Short mmCIF file of C-alpha atoms and ligand atoms in Angstrom, two decimals:
data_model
loop_
_atom_site.label_atom_id
_atom_site.label_comp_id
_atom_site.label_asym_id
_atom_site.label_seq_id
_atom_site.Cartn_x
_atom_site.Cartn_y
_atom_site.Cartn_z
CA MET A 1 50.58 124.78 33.96
CA SER A 2 49.72 122.42 30.60
CA ASP A 3 53.32 121.55 29.44
CA TYR A 4 53.27 117.36 30.56
CA PRO A 5 54.98 115.97 28.39
CA ALA A 6 54.00 112.40 27.65
CA SER A 7 56.39 110.80 29.49
CA TYR A 8 55.57 112.91 32.80
CA LYS A 9 56.97 110.98 35.80
CA GLY A 10 56.40 111.74 39.43
CA ARG A 11 57.89 110.92 42.96
CA PHE A 12 57.72 110.54 46.46
CA ALA A 13 60.97 111.08 48.12
CA PRO A 14 60.88 110.11 51.94
CA SER A 15 64.21 109.62 54.86
CA PRO A 16 64.06 107.16 56.42
CA THR A 17 64.24 108.71 59.50
CA GLY A 18 60.98 108.30 61.09
CA PRO A 19 58.18 107.01 60.44
CA LEU A 20 55.14 108.78 57.55
CA HIS A 21 53.13 111.47 59.42
CA ALA A 22 49.96 112.90 58.61
CA GLY A 23 52.12 115.77 56.62
CA SER A 24 54.48 112.68 55.06
CA LEU A 25 50.96 111.89 53.21
CA VAL A 26 49.43 114.98 52.04
CA ALA A 27 52.79 115.85 49.73
CA ALA A 28 53.05 111.88 48.95
CA LEU A 29 48.96 111.85 48.04
CA ALA A 30 49.56 115.06 45.97
CA SER A 31 52.49 114.10 44.45
CA TYR A 32 50.43 110.05 43.77
CA LEU A 33 47.24 112.07 42.32
CA ASP A 34 50.03 114.66 39.96
CA SER A 35 51.26 112.14 38.43
CA LYS A 36 48.25 110.04 37.72
CA ALA A 37 45.96 112.55 36.57
CA ARG A 38 48.69 112.99 33.65
CA GLY A 39 48.78 109.40 32.99
CA GLY A 40 52.67 109.08 34.76
CA LYS A 41 54.60 107.16 36.46
CA TRP A 42 54.76 107.78 40.83
CA LEU A 43 57.85 106.28 42.19
CA VAL A 44 59.17 106.11 45.70
CA ARG A 45 62.09 106.88 46.26
CA ILE A 46 64.51 106.12 49.88
CA GLU A 47 66.41 109.47 50.59
CA ASP A 48 68.64 107.92 53.24
CA VAL A 49 71.96 109.82 52.02
CA ASP A 50 72.70 110.96 55.33
CA THR A 51 73.29 107.52 57.17
CA PRO A 52 74.38 108.43 60.24
CA ARG A 53 70.40 110.09 61.09
CA CYS A 54 68.55 106.73 59.18
CA ILE A 55 67.21 104.65 60.92
CA LYS A 56 67.09 100.99 60.16
CA GLY A 57 63.97 99.10 58.95
CA MET A 58 62.58 102.35 58.29
CA ASP A 59 62.29 102.38 54.31
CA ILE A 60 60.22 99.26 54.88
CA VAL A 61 58.06 100.55 57.59
CA ILE A 62 57.46 103.94 54.87
CA MET A 63 56.52 101.22 52.36
CA GLN A 64 53.93 99.42 54.05
CA GLN A 65 52.77 102.27 55.88
CA LEU A 66 52.26 104.12 51.63
CA ALA A 67 51.17 100.29 50.54
CA ALA A 68 48.07 100.60 53.44
CA VAL A 69 46.43 103.65 51.85
CA GLY A 70 46.87 101.94 48.57
CA LEU A 71 49.86 104.17 47.15
CA PHE A 72 52.41 101.63 45.34
CA SER A 73 55.30 102.71 43.27
CA ASP A 74 55.26 101.80 39.90
CA GLU A 75 59.41 101.14 39.48
CA THR A 76 61.59 99.30 42.21
CA PRO A 77 62.52 102.16 44.58
CA VAL A 78 66.00 103.26 44.47
CA TYR A 79 67.95 103.88 47.81
CA GLN A 80 70.52 106.38 47.36
CA SER A 81 73.17 105.32 49.89
CA GLN A 82 73.61 102.68 47.45
CA ARG A 83 74.29 105.75 44.83
CA SER A 84 77.53 107.30 45.75
CA PRO A 85 79.62 106.42 42.70
CA LEU A 86 76.81 108.60 40.48
CA TYR A 87 76.96 111.63 43.24
CA GLN A 88 80.66 111.37 42.39
CA ALA A 89 80.33 111.27 39.02
CA ALA A 90 78.45 114.42 38.95
CA LEU A 91 80.83 116.20 41.42
CA ASP A 92 84.00 115.19 39.14
CA LYS A 93 81.81 117.18 36.40
CA LEU A 94 81.32 120.16 39.02
CA ILE A 95 85.29 119.81 39.69
CA ALA A 96 86.39 119.69 35.85
CA GLN A 97 84.16 122.25 34.89
CA ASN A 98 85.77 125.03 38.55
CA LYS A 99 81.75 124.85 39.55
CA VAL A 100 82.39 123.77 42.42
CA TYR A 101 85.53 124.36 45.03
CA GLY A 102 87.24 122.74 48.55
CA CYS A 103 86.83 124.76 51.63
CA SER A 104 88.34 123.45 54.58
CA CYS A 105 86.35 125.74 57.17
CA SER A 106 85.00 123.85 60.38
CA ARG A 107 81.01 125.36 61.18
CA LYS A 108 82.97 127.39 63.66
CA ASP A 109 85.19 128.96 61.02
CA VAL A 110 82.35 129.53 59.18
CA ALA A 111 80.65 131.84 62.12
CA ALA A 112 83.33 133.08 62.81
CA ALA A 113 83.85 135.05 59.76
CA ILE A 114 80.25 135.82 58.72
CA ALA A 115 80.54 137.23 62.21
CA LYS A 116 82.99 139.26 61.35
CA ALA A 117 81.81 140.49 57.44
CA ASN A 118 79.05 141.20 59.18
CA PRO A 119 78.90 141.38 62.68
CA SER A 120 74.05 141.24 62.77
CA ALA A 121 73.91 138.26 60.32
CA LYS A 122 71.82 135.75 61.32
CA PRO A 123 71.29 132.25 60.79
CA ARG A 124 68.76 131.78 57.87
CA HIS A 125 66.43 127.98 58.76
CA GLY A 126 69.28 127.58 61.98
CA GLU A 127 72.03 127.73 58.23
CA LEU A 128 74.68 130.07 57.77
CA VAL A 129 75.15 131.90 54.46
CA TYR A 130 78.44 130.84 53.42
CA PRO A 131 80.83 134.16 52.93
CA GLY A 132 82.95 132.19 50.34
CA THR A 133 85.94 131.79 52.53
CA CYS A 134 87.24 129.31 50.44
CA GLN A 135 86.69 130.44 46.79
CA HIS A 136 89.83 131.28 45.72
CA GLY A 137 92.02 128.21 47.85
CA MET A 138 91.47 127.32 51.34
CA THR A 139 92.54 129.14 53.95
CA GLN A 140 93.20 125.89 56.39
CA GLN A 141 95.93 123.38 55.39
CA LEU A 142 93.81 120.09 55.76
CA ALA A 143 95.99 116.83 57.29
CA PRO A 144 97.20 114.27 55.01
CA SER A 145 93.80 112.21 55.15
CA ALA A 146 91.62 114.75 56.10
CA GLN A 147 88.97 115.76 52.72
CA PRO A 148 87.85 118.91 52.15
CA ALA A 149 84.02 119.42 51.39
CA TRP A 150 83.03 120.76 48.18
CA ARG A 151 80.90 123.27 47.53
CA PHE A 152 78.89 124.76 45.32
CA ILE A 153 79.43 128.46 43.65
CA THR A 154 76.16 129.88 43.27
CA ASN A 155 75.05 133.84 42.18
CA GLY A 156 72.10 135.44 42.81
CA GLU A 157 69.41 135.79 45.10
CA VAL A 158 70.59 131.55 45.78
CA LYS A 159 74.24 133.33 47.17
CA SER A 160 72.97 136.31 49.25
CA HIS A 161 69.93 133.86 50.71
CA ILE A 162 71.53 131.08 50.88
CA GLY A 163 75.48 130.89 49.86
CA ASP A 164 77.91 128.71 48.37
CA PHE A 165 76.48 125.35 49.54
CA VAL A 166 78.47 121.79 50.61
CA LEU A 167 77.98 118.63 48.01
CA LYS A 168 79.83 116.50 49.39
CA ARG A 169 81.08 117.57 53.52
CA ALA A 170 84.21 116.42 54.93
CA ASP A 171 82.85 113.14 56.36
CA GLY A 172 82.89 111.89 53.02
CA CYS A 173 79.07 111.69 53.02
CA PHE A 174 77.37 113.45 50.17
CA THR A 175 74.03 115.86 51.02
CA TYR A 176 71.00 115.83 49.63
CA GLN A 177 71.08 119.23 47.34
CA LEU A 178 73.78 117.11 45.36
CA ALA A 179 71.80 113.73 45.84
CA VAL A 180 68.00 114.95 44.94
CA VAL A 181 69.11 116.26 41.70
CA VAL A 182 71.33 114.20 40.29
CA ASP A 183 68.57 111.20 41.55
CA ASP A 184 65.70 113.23 39.65
CA ALA A 185 67.81 113.54 36.79
CA LEU A 186 68.73 110.03 36.09
CA GLN A 187 65.60 108.74 36.79
CA GLY A 188 64.03 110.93 34.50
CA ILE A 189 61.33 112.70 36.82
CA THR A 190 59.82 115.57 35.14
CA HIS A 191 57.54 117.06 37.99
CA VAL A 192 58.36 117.75 41.60
CA VAL A 193 55.28 117.74 43.61
CA ARG A 194 56.42 117.91 47.73
CA GLY A 195 55.63 119.90 50.17
CA ALA A 196 55.93 123.84 51.17
CA ASP A 197 58.86 123.36 53.90
CA LEU A 198 61.11 122.25 50.52
CA LEU A 199 60.11 124.94 48.67
CA ASP A 200 63.81 126.55 49.80
CA ASN A 201 65.75 123.75 47.93
CA THR A 202 64.09 124.25 44.93
CA PRO A 203 66.15 127.52 43.30
CA ARG A 204 69.02 125.90 44.54
CA GLN A 205 68.31 122.66 42.82
CA MET A 206 67.76 124.44 39.85
CA ALA A 207 70.84 126.09 39.48
CA LEU A 208 72.89 122.71 40.65
CA GLN A 209 70.02 121.11 37.33
CA GLN A 210 71.31 123.53 35.09
CA ALA A 211 75.04 123.31 36.19
CA LEU A 212 75.10 119.80 35.48
CA GLY A 213 73.51 120.44 32.36
CA TYR A 214 69.84 118.72 33.50
CA PRO A 215 66.48 119.37 31.99
CA THR A 216 64.98 121.75 34.75
CA LEU A 217 61.80 119.89 36.43
CA GLN A 218 58.74 121.64 36.63
CA TYR A 219 57.97 122.25 40.87
CA LEU A 220 54.71 122.43 43.14
CA HIS A 221 54.37 122.98 46.37
CA THR A 222 51.96 121.64 48.74
CA PRO A 223 50.72 123.55 52.18
CA LEU A 224 51.90 122.21 55.32
CA VAL A 225 49.81 120.60 58.05
CA MET A 226 50.75 121.79 61.14
CA SER A 227 50.05 120.72 64.85
CA GLU A 228 46.78 121.75 67.31
CA ASP A 229 49.84 123.89 68.53
CA GLY A 230 50.60 126.00 65.53
CA GLU A 231 53.78 124.09 64.39
CA LYS A 232 54.27 122.04 61.61
CA LEU A 233 54.31 118.09 61.62
CA SER A 234 57.63 116.94 61.31
CA LYS A 235 59.46 113.92 62.71
CA GLN A 236 62.14 116.66 64.91
CA ASN A 237 59.00 117.29 66.62
CA GLY A 238 58.33 114.36 66.92
CA ALA A 239 55.07 114.21 64.60
CA GLN A 240 52.51 111.12 65.75
CA ALA A 241 53.43 108.54 62.69
CA LEU A 242 51.01 107.81 60.53
CA ASP A 243 47.90 105.85 61.44
CA THR A 244 47.07 103.06 59.20
CA SER A 245 44.56 101.08 60.68
CA ASN A 246 41.69 102.50 58.78
CA PRO A 247 42.73 104.14 55.51
CA LEU A 248 40.57 105.42 54.07
CA GLN A 249 39.96 108.33 57.06
CA THR A 250 43.44 108.64 57.11
CA LEU A 251 43.44 109.24 53.42
CA ASN A 252 40.57 111.45 53.35
CA ILE A 253 42.21 113.57 56.29
CA ALA A 254 45.28 114.02 53.90
CA ALA A 255 42.60 114.62 51.21
CA GLN A 256 41.09 117.13 53.24
CA ALA A 257 44.25 119.56 53.38
CA LEU A 258 44.78 119.31 49.50
CA GLY A 259 41.00 120.44 49.25
CA LEU A 260 39.86 117.00 47.91
CA GLY A 261 36.13 116.22 49.39
CA GLN A 262 35.98 113.22 51.13
CA GLN A 263 34.48 109.95 49.65
CA ASN A 264 33.64 106.62 51.50
CA CYS A 265 33.85 103.69 49.04
CA SER A 266 37.38 101.41 49.10
CA VAL A 267 40.55 103.27 49.37
CA ALA A 268 41.07 102.47 45.49
CA GLN A 269 37.64 104.37 44.25
CA ALA A 270 38.69 107.22 46.55
CA LEU A 271 42.34 107.39 44.89
CA SER A 272 40.69 107.13 41.60
CA THR A 273 37.83 109.82 42.17
CA TRP A 274 40.39 112.19 43.53
CA THR A 275 42.90 111.90 40.25
CA SER A 276 39.48 112.77 38.43
CA HIS A 277 39.45 116.06 40.81
CA TRP A 278 43.35 116.66 40.92
CA GLU A 279 42.93 119.19 37.60
CA LEU A 280 41.66 122.00 38.68
CA LYS A 281 42.60 121.31 42.65
CA ARG A 282 46.62 121.50 41.13
CA THR A 283 46.18 125.26 40.35
CA GLN A 284 45.83 126.59 44.61
CA PHE A 285 48.86 125.50 44.82
CA SER A 286 52.49 126.86 43.17
N1 LIG B 1 64.03 113.59 51.16
C1 LIG B 1 63.53 114.59 51.68
C2 LIG B 1 62.76 114.73 53.12
O1 LIG B 1 61.93 113.22 53.72
C3 LIG B 1 62.75 115.14 50.29
C4 LIG B 1 63.45 115.42 49.31
C5 LIG B 1 61.89 116.02 48.06
O2 LIG B 1 61.15 115.86 47.97
O3 LIG B 1 62.35 116.62 47.47
O4 LIG B 1 62.38 115.64 53.30
#
């Protein structure tokens, strides 16, 4: 990929649902190096859109972890929990263009509709492919005080693998898929570098970008860090918080996962050396 715009902007977008672990630092470091290697900006965005899952104060913990290893956002971090009007405006645009529809289905209804249409269907990554039950009108009357969920009308592979996905839940919460696409566009992000665990989301986000008339971003996915028992490190399976007592050692471990050589110098010097080696390394990722 040689077509970096002069205004390269990358981002690291942690959800404050737990402290960063060794795997999160690999993604953070890769996005940081990709930005810096191109003289771009690197932003941190706090993805606290799913408020019930977030832990109070975890944003600060995450920022302290990043600071400890020398990674500082070039702009004041934005918080998704403060941006609902922007997400609503994007949803309203999609409603006006008939690119979404209201849905009254509960998870149970979705499971029942799938079982009826295809008895051997299995959830994919725990997600059910919505069979489009409400696309031409909600199948159930909502209580007067209730809100529908809003689903995005998908096509092609996204339709068959994921189905019409939710942009706003019935409880009024905007989903990660909508928030991330709106924020990436409004913040002027040009390149997304993130862990391969998020690969599955990329086609969905590109489809949504197109529907909203936003530019399509460039994506790069970095390898996942596995625990000793072969599982991917994640907050959900209790991965250990990043140990920042020896920042250089912590960075060296993340750099190794990206195929970069070990450094024995200051943190700033190490980051600058890896930045100059990044261009070759990045071609190994997709
Ligand atoms: N907030 C997401 C997470 O922590 C990452 C989003 C992204 O990089 O697109 O998993």
